[in-house]
Tab-separated table of C-alpha atoms in Angstrom:
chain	number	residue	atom	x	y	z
F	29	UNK	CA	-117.564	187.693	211.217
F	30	UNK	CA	-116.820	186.668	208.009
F	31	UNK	CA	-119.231	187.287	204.838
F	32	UNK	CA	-120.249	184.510	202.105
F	33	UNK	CA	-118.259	187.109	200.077
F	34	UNK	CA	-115.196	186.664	201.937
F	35	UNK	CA	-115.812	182.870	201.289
F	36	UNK	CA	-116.477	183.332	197.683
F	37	UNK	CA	-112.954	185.172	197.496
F	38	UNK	CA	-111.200	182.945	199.404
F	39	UNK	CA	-112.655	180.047	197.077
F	40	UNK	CA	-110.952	182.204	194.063
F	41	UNK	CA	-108.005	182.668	194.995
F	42	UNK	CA	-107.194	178.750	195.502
F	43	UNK	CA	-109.443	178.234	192.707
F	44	UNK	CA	-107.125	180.462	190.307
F	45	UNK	CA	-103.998	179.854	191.636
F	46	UNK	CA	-104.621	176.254	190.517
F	47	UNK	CA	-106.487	177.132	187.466
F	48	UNK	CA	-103.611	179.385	186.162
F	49	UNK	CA	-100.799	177.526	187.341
F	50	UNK	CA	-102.170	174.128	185.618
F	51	UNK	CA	-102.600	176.061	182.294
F	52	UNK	CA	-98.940	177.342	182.838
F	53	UNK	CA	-97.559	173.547	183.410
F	54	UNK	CA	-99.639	172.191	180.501
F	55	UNK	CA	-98.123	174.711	177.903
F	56	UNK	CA	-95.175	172.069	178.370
F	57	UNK	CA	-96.926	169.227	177.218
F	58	UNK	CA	-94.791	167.907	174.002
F	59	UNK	CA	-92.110	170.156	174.782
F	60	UNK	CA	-90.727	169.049	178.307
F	61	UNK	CA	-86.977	168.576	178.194
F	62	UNK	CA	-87.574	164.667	178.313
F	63	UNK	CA	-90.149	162.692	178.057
F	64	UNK	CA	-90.966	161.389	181.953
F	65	UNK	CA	-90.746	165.214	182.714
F	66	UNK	CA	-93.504	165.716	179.937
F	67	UNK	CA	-95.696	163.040	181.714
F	68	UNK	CA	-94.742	164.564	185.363
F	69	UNK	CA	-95.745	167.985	184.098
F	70	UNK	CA	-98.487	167.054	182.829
F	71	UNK	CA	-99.716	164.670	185.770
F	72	UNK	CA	-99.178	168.187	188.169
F	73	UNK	CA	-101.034	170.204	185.884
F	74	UNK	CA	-104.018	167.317	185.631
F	75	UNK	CA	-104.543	167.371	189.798
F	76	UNK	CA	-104.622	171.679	189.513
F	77	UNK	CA	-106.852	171.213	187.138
F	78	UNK	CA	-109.315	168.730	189.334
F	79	UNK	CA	-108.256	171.166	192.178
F	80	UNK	CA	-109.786	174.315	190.601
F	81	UNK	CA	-112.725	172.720	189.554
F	82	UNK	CA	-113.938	171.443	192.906
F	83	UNK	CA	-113.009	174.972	194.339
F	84	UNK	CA	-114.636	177.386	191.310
F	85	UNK	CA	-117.567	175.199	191.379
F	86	UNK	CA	-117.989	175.562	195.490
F	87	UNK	CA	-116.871	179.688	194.556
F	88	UNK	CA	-120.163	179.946	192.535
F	89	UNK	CA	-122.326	178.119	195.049
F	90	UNK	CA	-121.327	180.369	197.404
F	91	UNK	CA	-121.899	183.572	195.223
F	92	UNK	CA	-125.301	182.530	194.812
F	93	UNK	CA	-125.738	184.060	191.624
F	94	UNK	CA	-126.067	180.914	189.121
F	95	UNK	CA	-122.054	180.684	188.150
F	96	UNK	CA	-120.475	177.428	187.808
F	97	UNK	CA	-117.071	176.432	186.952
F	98	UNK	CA	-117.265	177.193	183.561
F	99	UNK	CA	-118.558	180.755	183.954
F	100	UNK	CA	-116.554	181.702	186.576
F	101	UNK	CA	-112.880	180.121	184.486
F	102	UNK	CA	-113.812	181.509	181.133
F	103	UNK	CA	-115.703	184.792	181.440
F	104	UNK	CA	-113.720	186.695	183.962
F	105	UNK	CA	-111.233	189.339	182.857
F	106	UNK	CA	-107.437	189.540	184.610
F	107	UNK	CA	-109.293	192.546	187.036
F	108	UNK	CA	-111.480	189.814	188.616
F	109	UNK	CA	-108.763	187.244	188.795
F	110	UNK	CA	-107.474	186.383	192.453
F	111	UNK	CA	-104.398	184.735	191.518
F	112	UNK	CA	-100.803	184.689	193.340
F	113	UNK	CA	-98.591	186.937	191.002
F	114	UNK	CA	-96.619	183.559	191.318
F	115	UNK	CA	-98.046	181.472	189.075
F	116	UNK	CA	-98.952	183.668	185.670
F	117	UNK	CA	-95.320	183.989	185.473
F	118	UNK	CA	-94.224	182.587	182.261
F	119	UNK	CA	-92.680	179.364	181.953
F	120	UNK	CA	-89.771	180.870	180.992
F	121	UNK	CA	-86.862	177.946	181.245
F	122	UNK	CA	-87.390	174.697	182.935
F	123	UNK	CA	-85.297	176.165	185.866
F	124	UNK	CA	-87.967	178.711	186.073
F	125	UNK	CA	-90.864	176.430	185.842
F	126	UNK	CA	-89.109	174.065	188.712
F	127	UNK	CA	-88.171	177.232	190.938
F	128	UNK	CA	-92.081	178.493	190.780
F	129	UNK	CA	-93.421	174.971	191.314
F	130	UNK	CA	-91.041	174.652	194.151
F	131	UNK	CA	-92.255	177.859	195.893
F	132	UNK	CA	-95.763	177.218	195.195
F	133	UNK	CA	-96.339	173.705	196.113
F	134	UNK	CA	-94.445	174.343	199.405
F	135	UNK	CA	-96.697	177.270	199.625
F	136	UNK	CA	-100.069	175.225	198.599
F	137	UNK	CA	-99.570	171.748	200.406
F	138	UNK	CA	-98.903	173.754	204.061
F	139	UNK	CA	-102.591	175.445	203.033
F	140	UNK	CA	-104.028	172.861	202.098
F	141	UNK	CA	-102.794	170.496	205.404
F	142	UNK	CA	-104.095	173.263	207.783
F	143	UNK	CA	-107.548	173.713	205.683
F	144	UNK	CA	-108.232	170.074	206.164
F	145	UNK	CA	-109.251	171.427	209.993
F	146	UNK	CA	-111.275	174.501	208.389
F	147	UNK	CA	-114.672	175.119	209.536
F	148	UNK	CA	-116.065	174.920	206.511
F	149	UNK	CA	-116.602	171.252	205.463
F	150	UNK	CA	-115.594	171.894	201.697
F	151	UNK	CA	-112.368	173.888	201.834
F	152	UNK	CA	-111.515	170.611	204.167
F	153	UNK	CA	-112.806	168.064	201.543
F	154	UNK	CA	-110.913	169.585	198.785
F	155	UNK	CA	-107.758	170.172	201.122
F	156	UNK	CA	-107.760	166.882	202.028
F	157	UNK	CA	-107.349	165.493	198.760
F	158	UNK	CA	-105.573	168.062	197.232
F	159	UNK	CA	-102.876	167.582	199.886
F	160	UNK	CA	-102.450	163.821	199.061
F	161	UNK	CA	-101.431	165.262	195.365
F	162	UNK	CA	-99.483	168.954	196.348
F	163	UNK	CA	-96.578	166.674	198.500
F	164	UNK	CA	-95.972	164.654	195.422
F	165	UNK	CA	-95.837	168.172	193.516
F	166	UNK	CA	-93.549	169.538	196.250
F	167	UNK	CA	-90.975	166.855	196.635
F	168	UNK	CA	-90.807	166.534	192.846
F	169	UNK	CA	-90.405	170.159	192.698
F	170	UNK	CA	-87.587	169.533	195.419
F	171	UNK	CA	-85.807	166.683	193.582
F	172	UNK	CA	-85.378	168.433	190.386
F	173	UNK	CA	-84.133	171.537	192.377
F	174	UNK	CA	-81.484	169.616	194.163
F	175	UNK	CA	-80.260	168.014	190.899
F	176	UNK	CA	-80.326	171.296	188.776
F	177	UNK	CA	-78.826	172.991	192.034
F	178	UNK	CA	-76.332	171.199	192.286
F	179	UNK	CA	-75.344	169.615	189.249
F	180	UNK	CA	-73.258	171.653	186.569
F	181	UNK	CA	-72.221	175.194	186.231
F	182	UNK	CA	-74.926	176.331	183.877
F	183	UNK	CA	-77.515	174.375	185.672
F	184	UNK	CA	-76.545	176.372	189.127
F	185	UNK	CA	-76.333	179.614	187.565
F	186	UNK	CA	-79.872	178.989	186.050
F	187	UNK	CA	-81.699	177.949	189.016
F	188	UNK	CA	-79.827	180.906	190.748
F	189	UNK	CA	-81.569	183.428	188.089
F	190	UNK	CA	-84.955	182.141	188.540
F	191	UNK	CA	-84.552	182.593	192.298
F	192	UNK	CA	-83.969	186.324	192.309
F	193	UNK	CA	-86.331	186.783	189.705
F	194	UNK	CA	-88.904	184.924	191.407
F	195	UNK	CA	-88.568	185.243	195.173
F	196	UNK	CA	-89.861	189.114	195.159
F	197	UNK	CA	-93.641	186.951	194.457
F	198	UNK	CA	-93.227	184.722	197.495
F	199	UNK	CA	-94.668	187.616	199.898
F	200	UNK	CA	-97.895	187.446	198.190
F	201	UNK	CA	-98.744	184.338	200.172
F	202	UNK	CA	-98.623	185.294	203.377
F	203	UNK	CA	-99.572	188.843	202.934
F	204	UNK	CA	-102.538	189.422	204.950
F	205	UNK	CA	-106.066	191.402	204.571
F	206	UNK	CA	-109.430	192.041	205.919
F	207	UNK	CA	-110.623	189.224	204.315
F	208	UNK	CA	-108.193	186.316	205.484
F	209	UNK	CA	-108.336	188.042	209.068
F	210	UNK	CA	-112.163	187.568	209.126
F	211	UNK	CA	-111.810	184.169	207.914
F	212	UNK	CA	-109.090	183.148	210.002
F	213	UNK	CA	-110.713	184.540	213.012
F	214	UNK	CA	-114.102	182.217	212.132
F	215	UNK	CA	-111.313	179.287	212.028
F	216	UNK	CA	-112.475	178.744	208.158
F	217	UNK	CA	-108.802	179.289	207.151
F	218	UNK	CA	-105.041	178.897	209.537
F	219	UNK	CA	-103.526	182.448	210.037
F	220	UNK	CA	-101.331	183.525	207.699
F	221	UNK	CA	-98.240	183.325	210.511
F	222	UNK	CA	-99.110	179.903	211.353
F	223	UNK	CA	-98.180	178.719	207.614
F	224	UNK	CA	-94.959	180.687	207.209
F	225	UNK	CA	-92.708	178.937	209.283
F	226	UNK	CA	-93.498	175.422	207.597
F	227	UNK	CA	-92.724	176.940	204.047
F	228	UNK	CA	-89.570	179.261	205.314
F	229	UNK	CA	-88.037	175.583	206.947
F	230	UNK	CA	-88.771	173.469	203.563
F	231	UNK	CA	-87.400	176.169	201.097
F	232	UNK	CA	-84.637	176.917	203.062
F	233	UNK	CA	-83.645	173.227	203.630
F	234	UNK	CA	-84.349	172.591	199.921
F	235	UNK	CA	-82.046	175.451	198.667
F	236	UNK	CA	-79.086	174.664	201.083
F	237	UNK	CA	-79.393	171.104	199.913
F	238	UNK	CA	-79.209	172.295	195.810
F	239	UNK	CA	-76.490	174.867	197.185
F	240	UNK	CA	-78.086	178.046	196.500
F	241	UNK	CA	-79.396	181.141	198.297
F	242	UNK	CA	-82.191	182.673	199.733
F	243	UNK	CA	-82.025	185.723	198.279
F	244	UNK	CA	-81.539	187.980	201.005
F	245	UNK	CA	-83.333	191.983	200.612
F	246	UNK	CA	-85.298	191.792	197.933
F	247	UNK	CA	-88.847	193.783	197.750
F	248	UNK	CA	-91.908	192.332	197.323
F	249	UNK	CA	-94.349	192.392	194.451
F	250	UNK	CA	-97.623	191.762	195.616
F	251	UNK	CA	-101.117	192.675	193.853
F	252	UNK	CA	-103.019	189.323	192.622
F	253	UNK	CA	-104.685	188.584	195.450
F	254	UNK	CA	-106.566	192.103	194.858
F	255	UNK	CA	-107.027	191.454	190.858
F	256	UNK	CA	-103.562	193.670	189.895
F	257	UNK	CA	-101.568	191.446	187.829
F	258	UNK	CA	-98.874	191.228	185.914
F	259	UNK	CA	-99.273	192.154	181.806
F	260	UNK	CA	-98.943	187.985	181.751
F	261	UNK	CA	-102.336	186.997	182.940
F	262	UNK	CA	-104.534	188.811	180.155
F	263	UNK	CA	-102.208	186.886	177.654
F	264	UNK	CA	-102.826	183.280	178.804
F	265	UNK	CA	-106.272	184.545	179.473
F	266	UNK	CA	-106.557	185.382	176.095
F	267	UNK	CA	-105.589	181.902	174.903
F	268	UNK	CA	-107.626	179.743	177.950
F	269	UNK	CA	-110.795	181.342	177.211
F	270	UNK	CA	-110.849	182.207	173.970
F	271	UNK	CA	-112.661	178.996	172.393
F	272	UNK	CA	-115.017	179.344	175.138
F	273	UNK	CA	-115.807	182.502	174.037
F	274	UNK	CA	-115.982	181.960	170.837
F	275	UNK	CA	-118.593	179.085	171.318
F	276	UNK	CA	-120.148	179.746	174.155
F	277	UNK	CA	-122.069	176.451	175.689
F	278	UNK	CA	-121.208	174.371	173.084
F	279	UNK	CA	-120.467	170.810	173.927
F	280	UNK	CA	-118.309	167.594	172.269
X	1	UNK	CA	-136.140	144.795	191.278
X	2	UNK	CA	-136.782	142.557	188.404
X	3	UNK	CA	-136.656	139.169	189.669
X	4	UNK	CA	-133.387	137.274	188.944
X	5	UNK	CA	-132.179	140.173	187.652
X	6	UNK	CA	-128.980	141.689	189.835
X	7	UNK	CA	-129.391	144.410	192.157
X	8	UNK	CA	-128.236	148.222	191.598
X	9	UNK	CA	-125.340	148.274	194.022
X	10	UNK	CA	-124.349	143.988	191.977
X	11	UNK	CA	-124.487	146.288	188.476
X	12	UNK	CA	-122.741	149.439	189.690
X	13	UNK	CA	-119.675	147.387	191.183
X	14	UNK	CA	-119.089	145.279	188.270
X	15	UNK	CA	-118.657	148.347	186.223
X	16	UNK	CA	-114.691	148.147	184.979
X	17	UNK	CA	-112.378	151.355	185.578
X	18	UNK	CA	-111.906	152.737	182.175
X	19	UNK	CA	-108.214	153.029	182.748
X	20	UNK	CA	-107.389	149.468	184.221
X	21	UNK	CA	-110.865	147.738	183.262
X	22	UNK	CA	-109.426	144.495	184.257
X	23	UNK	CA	-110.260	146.162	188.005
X	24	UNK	CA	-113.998	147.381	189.094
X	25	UNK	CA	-115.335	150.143	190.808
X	26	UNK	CA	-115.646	148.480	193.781
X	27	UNK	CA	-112.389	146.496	193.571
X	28	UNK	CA	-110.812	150.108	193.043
X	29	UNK	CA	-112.398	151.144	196.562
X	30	UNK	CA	-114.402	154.081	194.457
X	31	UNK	CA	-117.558	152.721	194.922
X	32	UNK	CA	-119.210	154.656	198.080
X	33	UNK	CA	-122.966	153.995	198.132
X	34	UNK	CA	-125.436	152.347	195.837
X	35	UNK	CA	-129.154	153.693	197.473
X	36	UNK	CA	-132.267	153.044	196.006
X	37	UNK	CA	-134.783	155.964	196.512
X	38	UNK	CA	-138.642	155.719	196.947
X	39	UNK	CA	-139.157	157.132	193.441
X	40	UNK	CA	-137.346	154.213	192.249
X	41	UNK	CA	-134.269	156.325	190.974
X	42	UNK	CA	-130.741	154.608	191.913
X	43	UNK	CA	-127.987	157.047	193.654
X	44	UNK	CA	-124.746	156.233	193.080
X	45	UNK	CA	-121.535	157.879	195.605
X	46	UNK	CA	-118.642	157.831	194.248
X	47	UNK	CA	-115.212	159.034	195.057
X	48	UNK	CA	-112.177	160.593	192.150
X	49	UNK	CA	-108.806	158.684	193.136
X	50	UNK	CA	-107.250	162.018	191.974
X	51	UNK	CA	-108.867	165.224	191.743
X	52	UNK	CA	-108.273	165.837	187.896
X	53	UNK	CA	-108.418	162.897	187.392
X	54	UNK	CA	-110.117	162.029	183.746
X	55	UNK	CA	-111.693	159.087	183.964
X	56	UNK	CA	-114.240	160.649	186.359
X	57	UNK	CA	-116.906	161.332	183.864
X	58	UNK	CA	-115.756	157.886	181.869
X	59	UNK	CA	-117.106	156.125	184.985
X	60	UNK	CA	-120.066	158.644	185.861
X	61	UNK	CA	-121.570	157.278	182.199
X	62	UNK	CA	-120.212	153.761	182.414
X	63	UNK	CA	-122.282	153.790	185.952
X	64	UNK	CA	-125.649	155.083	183.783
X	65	UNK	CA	-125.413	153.086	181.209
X	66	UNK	CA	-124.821	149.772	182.994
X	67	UNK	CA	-127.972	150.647	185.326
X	68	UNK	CA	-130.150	151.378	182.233
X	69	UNK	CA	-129.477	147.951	180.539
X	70	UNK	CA	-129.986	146.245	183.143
X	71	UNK	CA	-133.932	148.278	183.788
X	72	UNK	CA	-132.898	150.786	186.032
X	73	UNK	CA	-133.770	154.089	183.672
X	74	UNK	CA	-133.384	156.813	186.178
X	75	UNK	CA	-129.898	157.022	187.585
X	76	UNK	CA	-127.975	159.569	189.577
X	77	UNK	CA	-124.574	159.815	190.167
X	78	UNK	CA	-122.910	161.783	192.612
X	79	UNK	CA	-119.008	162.504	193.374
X	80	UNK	CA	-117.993	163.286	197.345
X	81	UNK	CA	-114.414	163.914	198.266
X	82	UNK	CA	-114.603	162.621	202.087
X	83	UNK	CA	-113.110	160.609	203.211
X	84	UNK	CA	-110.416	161.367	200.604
X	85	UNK	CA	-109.885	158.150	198.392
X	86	UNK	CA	-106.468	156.624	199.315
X	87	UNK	CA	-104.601	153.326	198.145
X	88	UNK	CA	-105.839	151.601	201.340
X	89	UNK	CA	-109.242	151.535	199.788
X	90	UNK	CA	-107.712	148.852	197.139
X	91	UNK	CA	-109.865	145.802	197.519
X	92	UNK	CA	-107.399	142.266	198.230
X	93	UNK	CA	-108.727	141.259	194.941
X	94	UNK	CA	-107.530	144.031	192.931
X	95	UNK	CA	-103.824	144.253	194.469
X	96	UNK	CA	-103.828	140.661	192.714
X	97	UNK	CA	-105.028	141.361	189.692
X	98	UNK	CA	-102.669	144.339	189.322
X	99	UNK	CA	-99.915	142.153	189.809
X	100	UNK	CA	-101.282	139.662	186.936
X	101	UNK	CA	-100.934	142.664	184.583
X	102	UNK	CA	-97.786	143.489	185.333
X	103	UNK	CA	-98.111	146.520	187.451
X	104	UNK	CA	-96.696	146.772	190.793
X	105	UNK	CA	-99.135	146.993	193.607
X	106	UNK	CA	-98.905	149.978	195.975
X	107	UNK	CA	-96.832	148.598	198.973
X	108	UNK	CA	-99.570	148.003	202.361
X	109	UNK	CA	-100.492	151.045	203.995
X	110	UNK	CA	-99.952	149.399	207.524
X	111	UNK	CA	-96.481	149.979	207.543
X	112	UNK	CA	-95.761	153.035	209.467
X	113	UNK	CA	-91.915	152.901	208.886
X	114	UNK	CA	-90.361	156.018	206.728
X	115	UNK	CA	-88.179	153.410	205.340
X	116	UNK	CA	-89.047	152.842	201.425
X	117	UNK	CA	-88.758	148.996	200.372
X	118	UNK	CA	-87.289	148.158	197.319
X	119	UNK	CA	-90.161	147.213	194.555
X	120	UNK	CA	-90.393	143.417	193.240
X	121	UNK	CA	-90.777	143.620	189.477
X	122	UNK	CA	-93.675	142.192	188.773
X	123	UNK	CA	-92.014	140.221	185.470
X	124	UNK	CA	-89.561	138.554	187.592
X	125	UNK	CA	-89.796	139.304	190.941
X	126	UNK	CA	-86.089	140.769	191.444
X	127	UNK	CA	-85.870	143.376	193.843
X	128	UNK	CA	-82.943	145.545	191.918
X	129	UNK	CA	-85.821	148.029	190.322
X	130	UNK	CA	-85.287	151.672	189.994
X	131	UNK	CA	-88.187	154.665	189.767
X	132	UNK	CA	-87.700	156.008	186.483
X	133	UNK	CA	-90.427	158.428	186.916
X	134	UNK	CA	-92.666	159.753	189.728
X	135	UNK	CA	-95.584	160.231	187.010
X	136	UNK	CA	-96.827	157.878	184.473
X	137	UNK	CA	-99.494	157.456	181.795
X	138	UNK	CA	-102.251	158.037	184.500
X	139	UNK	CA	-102.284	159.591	187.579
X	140	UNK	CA	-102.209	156.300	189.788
X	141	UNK	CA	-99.358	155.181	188.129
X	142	UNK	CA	-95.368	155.726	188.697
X	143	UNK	CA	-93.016	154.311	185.962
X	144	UNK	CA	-90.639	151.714	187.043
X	145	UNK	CA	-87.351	149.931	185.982
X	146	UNK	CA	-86.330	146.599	186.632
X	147	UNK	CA	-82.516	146.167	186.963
X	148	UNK	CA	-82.217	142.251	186.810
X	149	UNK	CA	-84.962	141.276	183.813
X	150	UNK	CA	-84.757	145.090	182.058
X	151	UNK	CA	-88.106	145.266	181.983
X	152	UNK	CA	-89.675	148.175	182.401
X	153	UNK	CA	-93.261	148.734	184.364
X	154	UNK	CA	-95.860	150.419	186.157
X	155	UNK	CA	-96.458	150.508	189.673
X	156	UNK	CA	-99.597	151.474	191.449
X	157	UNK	CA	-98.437	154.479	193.487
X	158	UNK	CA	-99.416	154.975	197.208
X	159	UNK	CA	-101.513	157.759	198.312
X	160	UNK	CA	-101.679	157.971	201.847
C-alpha cells in the first residue's frame, strides 16, 4: 500500500525535475542563439515553472507539515532534492540544452499522458495540462534536433557529443524503487515498463531522422531520484534560492 | 444584489485578459463558476490557459477588484485545472475579435484530420504564411509570417 510519504516523494520528484529544469532553460533568456529561440526557451521554461508549482504546492499538502511552494523550492538543500540527474546538467552548448530537452520532454509528456488515468485526482489534473504543454516541448525539442542533426559538420559532431555525454542520465527515469512499485501497484502512477517503450520508439525515430546514434553500451548514472546529485545542483541552488534566503517572506 | 446594479458572475465576465484585454474572461473560456455563498462572499473558478502562465494572478486581482467596485467586498478566487483549459473553450465572439487585431485564430478543434491547413494572414488574407516561431510573446501565441503582404503576426495557437 502506498504511504502519503510515497506520495509526497513522488510529488518531488516531478515537482523538481520541472523546477530545476525551468531554472536551467531560463539562464538562456537574453542569450539564446536567436531571438525566437530566446522566446521558445523561455515559453518552455514558463510552463515548468507553472508545472512545479501546482506539484510542490500539492507535495506540501500532502506532507502535512505547513510547507508550501515556496518553502519546499527555496529552503531545501541538494540532499533533499528529488531531481533526475538529467536536468541540473549545465546548459553547456545549445546542442546540449536541445539534446537534454529532447530526452526529457520525451521522458515527461509519456508520464504525464499515463498520470492523467492516476488514482489520485491531482497528479491527473496537473498531467493533464502539463501534457497539452510537454508535446509542444518535445516536438520542438525534436525539430531543432533534426536540423542540428543533420545540418552541417560541426552541427552533427555537436549534437553527437551531447549524446554520449548525456545518454548515461536517461536510466534514471525508468529506474525503479520501493516507492514507484507501491505507487504503481495502488494505480497512482503507470509502471515504469509501461513508459519505456513510448520514449525508446520517439528517441530512436528522432535520432535516425537527425542521423545520429543511440549510443550503444554506455553505463548509467543514476542517484537524483534518492537526493545524490551531481556537484551542479548545489550551484544553481545557490543562485535560485539565495534572495529567498536572504529575505525571507518578503513580498513586491 | 444592489438593485440595477449587475450581478457577480455580469462583473466577473466582463473583466478583460490582461494580455489581450480586448477579450474577457469569459470570452477566453477561463471563466468556470461565479457562486454566491450564504455569507454573501462571491467564489470565483477559474482555469490558467497555461500552467505558468503569468497573467494568472493579473486576473485573480482584476477579478477582486472589479467585484469590490461594484459592492461586492468579500471575494474569493479559486484556480482548478479540470477539465484542462483548451482552445475549444474560445467563445465565437472572441475568435472574431482576435482576428480584428490581427492575430490569427486557432484553427476549429472539430477537425480530426492530422493534416495542418495553411494559416490566412489576418492583414490580407493570403494563405502563403510561414511559422516563424513555435513560441511568441505569451504563451498562447505562435509567431507567424505572411509570404504575400510580408507582414508579420501572431496566431492564437491550438491546445488540444
Amino acid at each position: 500500500m502506498a504511504t502519503r510519504s510515497d506520495i509526497f516523494d513522488y510529488a518531488l520528484r516531478l515537482g523538481d525535475d520541472a523546477l530545476v529544469l525551468s531554472h536551467r532553460l531560463s539562464e538562456w533568456s537574453a542569450h539564446a542563439p536567436e531571438f525566437e529561440e530566446d522566446v521558445a526557451l523561455s515559453n518552455l521554461a514558463l510552463d515548468l515553472l507553472g508545472q512545479a508549482r501546482s506539484l510542490l504546492t500539492y507535495a506540501g499538502q500532502v506532507e502535512g507539515k505547513g510547507r508550501g511552494e515556496d518553502e519546499l523550492a527555496y529552503w531545501r538543500d541538494d540532499r533533499q532534492f528529488r531531481n533526475l540527474l538529467l536536468v541540473e546538467q549545465p546548459n553547456g552548448d545549445f546542442a546540449m540544452t536541445i539534446v537534454r530537452h529532447l530526452l526529457f520532454a520525451t521522458y515527461q509528456l509519456a508520464i504525464y499522458q499515463a498520470l492523467e488515468d492516476s488514482a489520485d485526482a491531482t497528479f491527473a489534473g496537473v498531467a493533464a495540462k502539463g501534457a497539452k504543454e510537454a508535446r509542444y516541448h518535445r516536438d520542438h525539442a525534436a525539430l531543432w534536433t533534426v536540423r542540428l542533426g543533420d545540418g552541417t559538420e560541426e552541427s552533427h559532431r555537436r549534437m553527437d557529443r551531447a549524446l554520449l555525454a548525456l545518454w548515461p542520465l536517461t536510466a534514471e527515469m525508468f529506474q525503479v524503487d520501493a516507492i514507484t512499485l507501491r505507487l504503481a501497484d495502488d494505480g497512482i502512477i503507470p509502471a515504469a515498463e509501461s513508459v519505456r517503450p513510448g520514449w525508446d520508439a520517439f528517441v530512436e525515430a528522432t535520432l535516425r531522422e537527425a542521423t545520429l546514434e543511440v549510443p550503444q553500451g554506455v553505463a548509467a548514472r543514476v542517484g537524483g531520484r534518492a537526493g545524490l546529485h551531481s556537484e551542479y545542483l548545489g550551484h544553481l541552488l545557490a543562485e535560485m534560492q539565495h534572495l529567498h534566503r536572504s529575505h525571507p517572506d518578503a513580498s513586491w | 444584489m444592489p438593485a440595477g446594479e449587475m450581478s457577480p458572475r455580469e462583473v466577473a465576465a466582463a473583466v478583460p485578459d490582461p494580455e489581450l484585454p480586448a477579450l474577457t474572461l469569459e470570452d477566453l473560456g477561463v471563466l468556470r463558476a461565479v457562486e454566491v455563498g450564504h455569507d454573501g462572499e462571491v467564489r470565483v473558478v477559474l482555469t490558467p490557459t497555461y500552467s505558468g502562465c503569468p497573467a494568472r494572478e493579473v486576473m485573480r486581482q482584476d477579478v477582486i477588484t472589479a467585484l469590490t467596485s461594484h459592492g461586492y467586498l468579500c471575494v474569493r478566487v479559486e484556480f482548478q485545472l479540470q477539465p484542462p483549459w483548451t482552445t475549444a473553450m474560445l467563445s465565437p465572439r472572441a475568435r472574431a475579435r482576435l482576428l480584428e487585431m490581427g492575430i490569427a485564430p486557432p484553427p476549429p478543434l472539430d477537425s480530426t484530420s492530422p493534416l495542418r491547413l495553411s494559416l490566412k494572414c489576418p492583414q490580407c488574407a493570403s494563405l502563403r504564411t510561414e511559422e516563424t516561431s513555435h513560441f511568441g510573446a505569451t504563451a498562447c501565441k505562435s509567431l507567424w509570417r505572411c509570404l504575400a503582404c510580408g507582414e508579420p503576426f501572431e496566431h492564437f495557437k491550438a491546445l488540444r
